[in-house]
PDB file of C-alpha atoms in Angstrom:
ATOM      1  CA  ASP A   1      13.951 -25.095   3.702  1.00 63.00           C
ATOM      2  CA  ALA A   2      11.538 -23.980   4.217  1.00 83.00           C
ATOM      3  CA  GLY A   3      10.654 -20.552   5.926  1.00 95.00           C
ATOM      4  CA  VAL A   4       8.128 -18.865   7.939  1.00 97.00           C
ATOM      5  CA  ILE A   5       4.496 -19.841   7.035  1.00 98.00           C
ATOM      6  CA  GLN A   6       1.794 -18.034   7.923  1.00 98.00           C
ATOM      7  CA  SER A   7      -1.969 -18.346   6.321  1.00 98.00           C
ATOM      8  CA  PRO A   8      -4.361 -17.275   5.600  1.00 98.00           C
ATOM      9  CA  ARG A   9      -1.934 -14.609   2.697  1.00 97.00           C
ATOM     10  CA  HIS A  10      -5.457 -12.241   3.255  1.00 97.00           C
ATOM     11  CA  GLU A  11      -8.435 -12.316   5.284  1.00 97.00           C
ATOM     12  CA  VAL A  12     -11.187  -9.953   4.916  1.00 98.00           C
ATOM     13  CA  THR A  13     -13.439  -9.092   7.233  1.00 97.00           C
ATOM     14  CA  GLU A  14     -16.604  -7.762   8.616  1.00 97.00           C
ATOM     15  CA  MET A  15     -16.217  -5.509  12.353  1.00 97.00           C
ATOM     16  CA  GLY A  16     -16.707  -7.468  15.234  1.00 97.00           C
ATOM     17  CA  GLN A  17     -16.022 -10.609  13.651  1.00 98.00           C
ATOM     18  CA  GLU A  18     -13.479 -12.583  15.138  1.00 98.00           C
ATOM     19  CA  VAL A  19     -10.556 -13.655  13.217  1.00 98.00           C
ATOM     20  CA  THR A  20      -7.428 -16.256  13.849  1.00 98.00           C
ATOM     21  CA  LEU A  21      -4.064 -15.607  12.266  1.00 98.00           C
ATOM     22  CA  ARG A  22      -1.592 -18.296  12.140  1.00 98.00           C
ATOM     23  CA  CYS A  23       1.627 -19.475  12.612  1.00 98.00           C
ATOM     24  CA  LYS A  24       4.533 -22.268  11.878  1.00 98.00           C
ATOM     25  CA  PRO A  25       8.123 -21.125  12.883  1.00 97.00           C
ATOM     26  CA  ILE A  26      11.062 -22.188  11.111  1.00 97.00           C
ATOM     27  CA  SER A  27      12.360 -25.620  12.747  1.00 96.00           C
ATOM     28  CA  GLY A  28      14.891 -25.654  15.380  1.00 93.00           C
ATOM     29  CA  HIS A  29      13.922 -21.726  16.417  1.00 94.00           C
ATOM     30  CA  ASN A  30      12.118 -21.256  19.749  1.00 92.00           C
ATOM     31  CA  SER A  31      11.804 -17.387  19.190  1.00 93.00           C
ATOM     32  CA  LEU A  32       9.194 -16.803  18.004  1.00 95.00           C
ATOM     33  CA  PHE A  33       7.353 -12.390  17.305  1.00 95.00           C
ATOM     34  CA  TRP A  34       3.977 -11.177  16.367  1.00 97.00           C
ATOM     35  CA  TYR A  35       4.752  -7.413  13.828  1.00 96.00           C
ATOM     36  CA  ARG A  36       2.194  -5.248  13.081  1.00 97.00           C
ATOM     37  CA  GLN A  37       2.622  -2.925   9.536  1.00 96.00           C
ATOM     38  CA  THR A  38       0.615  -0.413   8.485  1.00 94.00           C
ATOM     39  CA  MET A  39       1.598   2.996   6.515  1.00 89.00           C
ATOM     40  CA  MET A  40       1.217   5.044   9.834  1.00 88.00           C
ATOM     41  CA  ARG A  41       3.586   3.166  12.382  1.00 89.00           C
ATOM     42  CA  GLY A  42       5.906   1.097  10.103  1.00 91.00           C
ATOM     43  CA  LEU A  43       6.804  -2.451  12.254  1.00 93.00           C
ATOM     44  CA  GLU A  44       5.164  -2.551  15.631  1.00 92.00           C
ATOM     45  CA  LEU A  45       5.929  -5.808  17.601  1.00 92.00           C
ATOM     46  CA  LEU A  46       3.170  -6.986  19.039  1.00 95.00           C
ATOM     47  CA  ILE A  47       4.669 -10.856  21.338  1.00 95.00           C
ATOM     48  CA  TYR A  48       7.342 -12.344  21.479  1.00 92.00           C
ATOM     49  CA  PHE A  49       7.950 -15.765  22.461  1.00 94.00           C
ATOM     50  CA  ASN A  50      10.765 -18.179  23.698  1.00 92.00           C
ATOM     51  CA  ASN A  51      10.136 -21.504  23.945  1.00 93.00           C
ATOM     52  CA  ASN A  52       6.657 -21.653  23.952  1.00 95.00           C
ATOM     53  CA  VAL A  53       6.537 -19.581  26.469  1.00 94.00           C
ATOM     54  CA  PRO A  54       5.556 -15.405  26.440  1.00 94.00           C
ATOM     55  CA  ILE A  55       7.766 -13.045  27.312  1.00 90.00           C
ATOM     56  CA  ASP A  56       6.909  -9.254  26.325  1.00 89.00           C
ATOM     57  CA  ASP A  57       3.038  -8.886  25.330  1.00 92.00           C
ATOM     58  CA  SER A  58       3.378  -4.916  25.677  1.00 90.00           C
ATOM     59  CA  GLY A  59       3.262  -4.286  22.336  1.00 91.00           C
ATOM     60  CA  MET A  60      -0.693  -5.735  21.882  1.00 94.00           C
ATOM     61  CA  PRO A  61      -2.242  -3.140  21.080  1.00 88.00           C
ATOM     62  CA  GLU A  62      -5.300  -4.175  24.308  1.00 86.00           C
ATOM     63  CA  ASP A  63      -7.510  -6.776  25.911  1.00 92.00           C
ATOM     64  CA  ARG A  64      -9.486  -7.755  22.145  1.00 96.00           C
ATOM     65  CA  PHE A  65      -5.727  -8.949  20.633  1.00 97.00           C
ATOM     66  CA  SER A  66      -4.904 -12.276  22.052  1.00 97.00           C
ATOM     67  CA  ALA A  67      -1.784 -15.352  20.922  1.00 98.00           C
ATOM     68  CA  LYS A  68      -0.659 -18.508  21.614  1.00 97.00           C
ATOM     69  CA  MET A  69       1.779 -21.178  21.671  1.00 98.00           C
ATOM     70  CA  PRO A  70       0.649 -24.405  22.535  1.00 97.00           C
ATOM     71  CA  ASN A  71       3.588 -26.056  21.187  1.00 96.00           C
ATOM     72  CA  ALA A  72       6.842 -25.154  18.731  1.00 95.00           C
ATOM     73  CA  SER A  73       5.686 -25.342  16.265  1.00 96.00           C
ATOM     74  CA  PHE A  74       1.979 -23.668  16.226  1.00 97.00           C
ATOM     75  CA  SER A  75       0.895 -20.197  17.174  1.00 98.00           C
ATOM     76  CA  THR A  76      -2.402 -17.739  16.546  1.00 98.00           C
ATOM     77  CA  LEU A  77      -2.703 -14.275  16.812  1.00 98.00           C
ATOM     78  CA  LYS A  78      -6.485 -13.466  17.631  1.00 98.00           C
ATOM     79  CA  ILE A  79      -8.503 -10.616  17.424  1.00 97.00           C
ATOM     80  CA  GLN A  80     -11.591 -11.114  18.605  1.00 97.00           C
ATOM     81  CA  PRO A  81     -14.019  -8.330  17.912  1.00 97.00           C
ATOM     82  CA  SER A  82     -11.846  -6.956  15.650  1.00 97.00           C
ATOM     83  CA  GLU A  83     -11.958  -2.767  13.535  1.00 97.00           C
ATOM     84  CA  PRO A  84     -11.289  -1.554  10.858  1.00 97.00           C
ATOM     85  CA  ARG A  85      -8.005   0.223  12.417  1.00 96.00           C
ATOM     86  CA  ASP A  86      -6.810  -3.277  12.750  1.00 97.00           C
ATOM     87  CA  SER A  87      -6.450  -3.450   9.167  1.00 97.00           C
ATOM     88  CA  ALA A  88      -2.713  -4.436   8.505  1.00 97.00           C
ATOM     89  CA  VAL A  89      -0.290  -6.459   7.661  1.00 98.00           C
ATOM     90  CA  TYR A  90       0.456  -8.907  10.652  1.00 98.00           C
ATOM     91  CA  PHE A  91       3.935 -10.671   9.927  1.00 98.00           C
ATOM     92  CA  CYS A  92       5.166 -13.966  11.976  1.00 98.00           C
ATOM     93  CA  ALA A  93       9.175 -14.768  12.150  1.00 96.00           C
ATOM     94  CA  SER A  94      10.723 -16.413  14.114  1.00 95.00           C
ATOM     95  CA  SER A  95      14.527 -16.963  14.990  1.00 92.00           C
ATOM     96  CA  ARG A  96      17.419 -19.585  17.048  1.00 90.00           C
ATOM     97  CA  GLY A  97      17.798 -18.801  20.282  1.00 76.00           C
ATOM     98  CA  GLY A  98      16.265 -16.557  23.023  1.00 67.00           C
ATOM     99  CA  VAL A  99      16.173 -11.847  23.112  1.00 60.00           C
ATOM    100  CA  ARG A 100      20.184 -11.637  23.868  1.00 66.00           C
ATOM    101  CA  ALA A 101      21.408 -14.680  21.342  1.00 71.00           C
ATOM    102  CA  MET A 102      21.630 -11.464  18.588  1.00 77.00           C
ATOM    103  CA  ALA A 103      20.052 -13.931  16.015  1.00 84.00           C
ATOM    104  CA  PRO A 104      17.881 -12.267  13.087  1.00 89.00           C
ATOM    105  CA  LEU A 105      14.885 -13.051  13.237  1.00 92.00           C
ATOM    106  CA  HIS A 106      13.137 -14.776   9.745  1.00 95.00           C
ATOM    107  CA  PHE A 107       9.974 -13.338   8.300  1.00 96.00           C
ATOM    108  CA  GLY A 108       6.697 -14.203   6.897  1.00 97.00           C
ATOM    109  CA  ASN A 109       5.252 -13.273   3.917  1.00 96.00           C
ATOM    110  CA  GLY A 110       2.680 -11.785   6.815  1.00 97.00           C
ATOM    111  CA  THR A 111      -0.961 -11.958   6.671  1.00 98.00           C
ATOM    112  CA  ARG A 112      -2.941  -9.248   5.296  1.00 98.00           C
ATOM    113  CA  LEU A 113      -6.235  -7.895   6.659  1.00 98.00           C
ATOM    114  CA  THR A 114      -8.546  -5.614   5.756  1.00 98.00           C
ATOM    115  CA  VAL A 115     -11.562  -5.492   8.912  1.00 98.00           C
ATOM    116  CA  THR A 116     -14.225  -2.793   7.435  1.00 97.00           C
TER     117      THR A 116
ATOM    118  CA  GLY B   1     -10.639  11.626   6.880  1.00 37.00           C
ATOM    119  CA  GLU B   2      -8.004   9.848   5.742  1.00 40.00           C
ATOM    120  CA  SER B   3      -4.928   8.558   7.062  1.00 40.00           C
ATOM    121  CA  VAL B   4      -1.385  10.077   6.568  1.00 47.00           C
ATOM    122  CA  GLY B   5       1.407   7.092   6.058  1.00 54.00           C
ATOM    123  CA  LEU B   6       4.410   8.014   6.590  1.00 59.00           C
ATOM    124  CA  HIS B   7       7.069   9.298   3.337  1.00 71.00           C
ATOM    125  CA  LEU B   8       9.343   6.948   2.898  1.00 83.00           C
ATOM    126  CA  PRO B   9      12.866   8.710   2.197  1.00 90.00           C
ATOM    127  CA  THR B  10      13.508   7.268  -1.782  1.00 94.00           C
ATOM    128  CA  LEU B  11      16.581   6.627  -3.335  1.00 95.00           C
ATOM    129  CA  SER B  12      16.952   5.921  -7.070  1.00 96.00           C
ATOM    130  CA  VAL B  13      20.304   4.527  -8.635  1.00 96.00           C
ATOM    131  CA  GLN B  14      21.381   3.856 -12.493  1.00 97.00           C
ATOM    132  CA  GLU B  15      21.757  -0.102 -12.847  1.00 97.00           C
ATOM    133  CA  GLY B  16      25.823  -0.895 -11.684  1.00 96.00           C
ATOM    134  CA  ASP B  17      25.880   2.239  -9.885  1.00 97.00           C
ATOM    135  CA  ASN B  18      26.703   1.463  -5.962  1.00 97.00           C
ATOM    136  CA  SER B  19      23.776   2.613  -3.224  1.00 97.00           C
ATOM    137  CA  ILE B  20      23.933   3.631  -0.101  1.00 97.00           C
ATOM    138  CA  ILE B  21      21.473   3.608   2.166  1.00 97.00           C
ATOM    139  CA  ASN B  22      21.439   5.221   6.000  1.00 95.00           C
ATOM    140  CA  CYS B  23      20.141   4.956   9.154  1.00 95.00           C
ATOM    141  CA  ALA B  24      20.015   6.414  12.448  1.00 93.00           C
ATOM    142  CA  TYR B  25      19.622   4.575  15.497  1.00 90.00           C
ATOM    143  CA  SER B  26      18.871   6.122  18.637  1.00 84.00           C
ATOM    144  CA  ASN B  27      20.277   3.933  21.176  1.00 87.00           C
ATOM    145  CA  SER B  28      23.347   4.270  22.092  1.00 88.00           C
ATOM    146  CA  ALA B  29      23.175   1.193  24.037  1.00 88.00           C
ATOM    147  CA  SER B  30      22.461  -1.193  21.759  1.00 90.00           C
ATOM    148  CA  ASP B  31      24.300  -3.479  20.374  1.00 90.00           C
ATOM    149  CA  TYR B  32      23.311  -5.944  17.399  1.00 92.00           C
ATOM    150  CA  PHE B  33      21.740  -4.305  13.880  1.00 94.00           C
ATOM    151  CA  ILE B  34      20.050  -5.957  10.964  1.00 95.00           C
ATOM    152  CA  TRP B  35      19.591  -4.776   7.787  1.00 97.00           C
ATOM    153  CA  TYR B  36      16.480  -6.847   6.299  1.00 97.00           C
ATOM    154  CA  LYS B  37      15.052  -5.479   3.261  1.00 97.00           C
ATOM    155  CA  GLN B  38      11.205  -5.637   1.611  1.00 97.00           C
ATOM    156  CA  GLU B  39      10.467  -6.327  -1.805  1.00 96.00           C
ATOM    157  CA  SER B  40       6.019  -5.945  -2.463  1.00 94.00           C
ATOM    158  CA  GLY B  41       3.584  -8.087  -0.978  1.00 93.00           C
ATOM    159  CA  LYS B  42       6.219  -9.859   1.507  1.00 95.00           C
ATOM    160  CA  GLY B  43       8.109 -10.174   4.566  1.00 96.00           C
ATOM    161  CA  PRO B  44      11.359  -8.556   5.648  1.00 96.00           C
ATOM    162  CA  GLN B  45      14.501 -11.026   3.932  1.00 96.00           C
ATOM    163  CA  PHE B  46      17.223 -10.688   6.598  1.00 95.00           C
ATOM    164  CA  ILE B  47      20.647  -9.105   3.989  1.00 96.00           C
ATOM    165  CA  ILE B  48      22.907  -9.142   7.238  1.00 97.00           C
ATOM    166  CA  ASP B  49      23.264  -8.174  10.048  1.00 95.00           C
ATOM    167  CA  ILE B  50      26.965  -6.332  12.491  1.00 96.00           C
ATOM    168  CA  ARG B  51      27.633  -6.773  16.013  1.00 93.00           C
ATOM    169  CA  SER B  52      28.495  -3.725  17.942  1.00 92.00           C
ATOM    170  CA  ASN B  53      32.174  -4.568  18.554  1.00 94.00           C
ATOM    171  CA  MET B  54      32.502  -4.016  14.496  1.00 96.00           C
ATOM    172  CA  ASP B  55      32.356  -1.442  12.368  1.00 96.00           C
ATOM    173  CA  LYS B  56      32.256  -3.409   8.866  1.00 97.00           C
ATOM    174  CA  ARG B  57      31.005  -6.343   7.431  1.00 97.00           C
ATOM    175  CA  GLN B  58      30.724  -7.682   4.487  1.00 97.00           C
ATOM    176  CA  GLY B  59      28.416  -9.867   2.455  1.00 95.00           C
ATOM    177  CA  GLN B  60      27.726 -10.523  -1.188  1.00 93.00           C
ATOM    178  CA  ARG B  61      27.688  -7.502  -2.654  1.00 96.00           C
ATOM    179  CA  VAL B  62      26.501  -6.251   0.377  1.00 98.00           C
ATOM    180  CA  THR B  63      28.499  -3.810   2.995  1.00 98.00           C
ATOM    181  CA  VAL B  64      27.657  -2.976   6.645  1.00 98.00           C
ATOM    182  CA  LEU B  65      29.241  -0.157   8.002  1.00 97.00           C
ATOM    183  CA  LEU B  66      28.574   0.875  11.736  1.00 97.00           C
ATOM    184  CA  ASN B  67      29.725   3.748  12.826  1.00 96.00           C
ATOM    185  CA  LYS B  68      29.008   3.969  16.973  1.00 93.00           C
ATOM    186  CA  THR B  69      30.259   7.102  17.480  1.00 94.00           C
ATOM    187  CA  VAL B  70      27.110   8.699  16.211  1.00 94.00           C
ATOM    188  CA  LYS B  71      24.769   6.225  15.959  1.00 94.00           C
ATOM    189  CA  HIS B  72      25.588   5.631  12.191  1.00 95.00           C
ATOM    190  CA  LEU B  73      24.202   3.118   9.736  1.00 95.00           C
ATOM    191  CA  SER B  74      24.779   2.131   6.723  1.00 97.00           C
ATOM    192  CA  LEU B  75      24.434  -0.765   3.762  1.00 97.00           C
ATOM    193  CA  GLN B  76      26.081  -0.711   0.528  1.00 98.00           C
ATOM    194  CA  ILE B  77      25.235  -1.974  -2.463  1.00 98.00           C
ATOM    195  CA  ALA B  78      27.738  -2.553  -5.173  1.00 97.00           C
ATOM    196  CA  ALA B  79      26.532  -3.236  -8.452  1.00 97.00           C
ATOM    197  CA  THR B  80      22.956  -1.955  -8.096  1.00 97.00           C
ATOM    198  CA  GLN B  81      20.531  -4.488 -10.262  1.00 96.00           C
ATOM    199  CA  PRO B  82      17.052  -3.623 -10.853  1.00 96.00           C
ATOM    200  CA  GLY B  83      15.788  -7.201  -8.576  1.00 96.00           C
ATOM    201  CA  ASP B  84      17.384  -5.041  -5.269  1.00 97.00           C
ATOM    202  CA  SER B  85      14.850  -2.487  -5.571  1.00 97.00           C
ATOM    203  CA  ALA B  86      12.613  -2.513  -3.367  1.00 97.00           C
ATOM    204  CA  VAL B  87      11.866  -1.320   0.714  1.00 96.00           C
ATOM    205  CA  TYR B  88      15.293  -2.036   3.218  1.00 97.00           C
ATOM    206  CA  PHE B  89      15.243  -1.698   6.584  1.00 95.00           C
ATOM    207  CA  CYS B  90      18.111  -1.238   9.247  1.00 95.00           C
ATOM    208  CA  ALA B  91      16.343  -2.195  12.258  1.00 93.00           C
ATOM    209  CA  GLU B  92      18.616  -2.358  16.498  1.00 92.00           C
ATOM    210  CA  TRP B  93      18.130  -4.058  19.351  1.00 87.00           C
ATOM    211  CA  GLY B  94      18.830  -2.381  21.880  1.00 78.00           C
ATOM    212  CA  GLY B  95      18.839  -4.977  24.507  1.00 69.00           C
ATOM    213  CA  GLY B  96      15.209  -5.579  26.079  1.00 68.00           C
ATOM    214  CA  ASN B  97      12.626  -8.026  24.225  1.00 65.00           C
ATOM    215  CA  LYS B  98      12.764  -5.887  20.779  1.00 74.00           C
ATOM    216  CA  LEU B  99      14.936  -5.174  17.468  1.00 84.00           C
ATOM    217  CA  THR B 100      13.356  -1.773  16.890  1.00 88.00           C
ATOM    218  CA  PHE B 101      12.630  -1.164  13.175  1.00 90.00           C
ATOM    219  CA  GLY B 102      13.379   2.208  11.414  1.00 89.00           C
ATOM    220  CA  THR B 103      10.824   3.911   8.828  1.00 88.00           C
ATOM    221  CA  GLY B 104      12.727   1.871   5.297  1.00 93.00           C
ATOM    222  CA  THR B 105      13.787   3.748   2.498  1.00 95.00           C
ATOM    223  CA  GLN B 106      12.015   2.987  -0.993  1.00 96.00           C
ATOM    224  CA  LEU B 107      15.858   2.365  -3.361  1.00 97.00           C
ATOM    225  CA  LYS B 108      14.854   2.603  -6.910  1.00 96.00           C
ATOM    226  CA  VAL B 109      16.856   0.733 -10.037  1.00 96.00           C
ATOM    227  CA  GLU B 110      16.338   2.918 -13.425  1.00 93.00           C
ATOM    228  CA  LEU B 111      18.151   1.126 -16.370  1.00 88.00           C
TER     229      LEU B 111
END
């Protein structure tokens, strides 16, 4: 059974460039989460989708960040333009049920983003 | 200048000993808790969860204890092995849409 699949695993880009991170959730999971992990702030929730609909994007840092989920098996997180302070590991996670389902999140192995 | 990262508490144990990792949570309304293990270069991996109507739950070599009175959660690992070396996070679901993670504890298993 494949877990959450993220691509690319590593991304190095220059400041000002557009970056797109991709995620394929576990089949049958209807909730999808994007997290960011840094040494300074730990794991932070950026945005949460339920049944492909964005439910809570209050964690998205600013308008440079956007996320989409066009179907149940694919999501993207885009940063445009990227800045050095965006350097972090970005994780996608999925789970069964909605917010109150009390189901564990299953994480991908992340995309390590470096913006120079 | 260089940013200062979070200082992770570290627990060092001998192989074969039992490990206890502690976590204090903040929201008295939290009703679901999860322990995750994160190895270098990987995403957090689900270990065990517990709902607030329980105070203990056991898995394979792991036990989670929940004390709602003092808002404390612990993860016990029996017969710790080198493969258990990782950062361990507790996470609480206190309503809304957020699973809030703690800062983590680094477990080091010494041979």
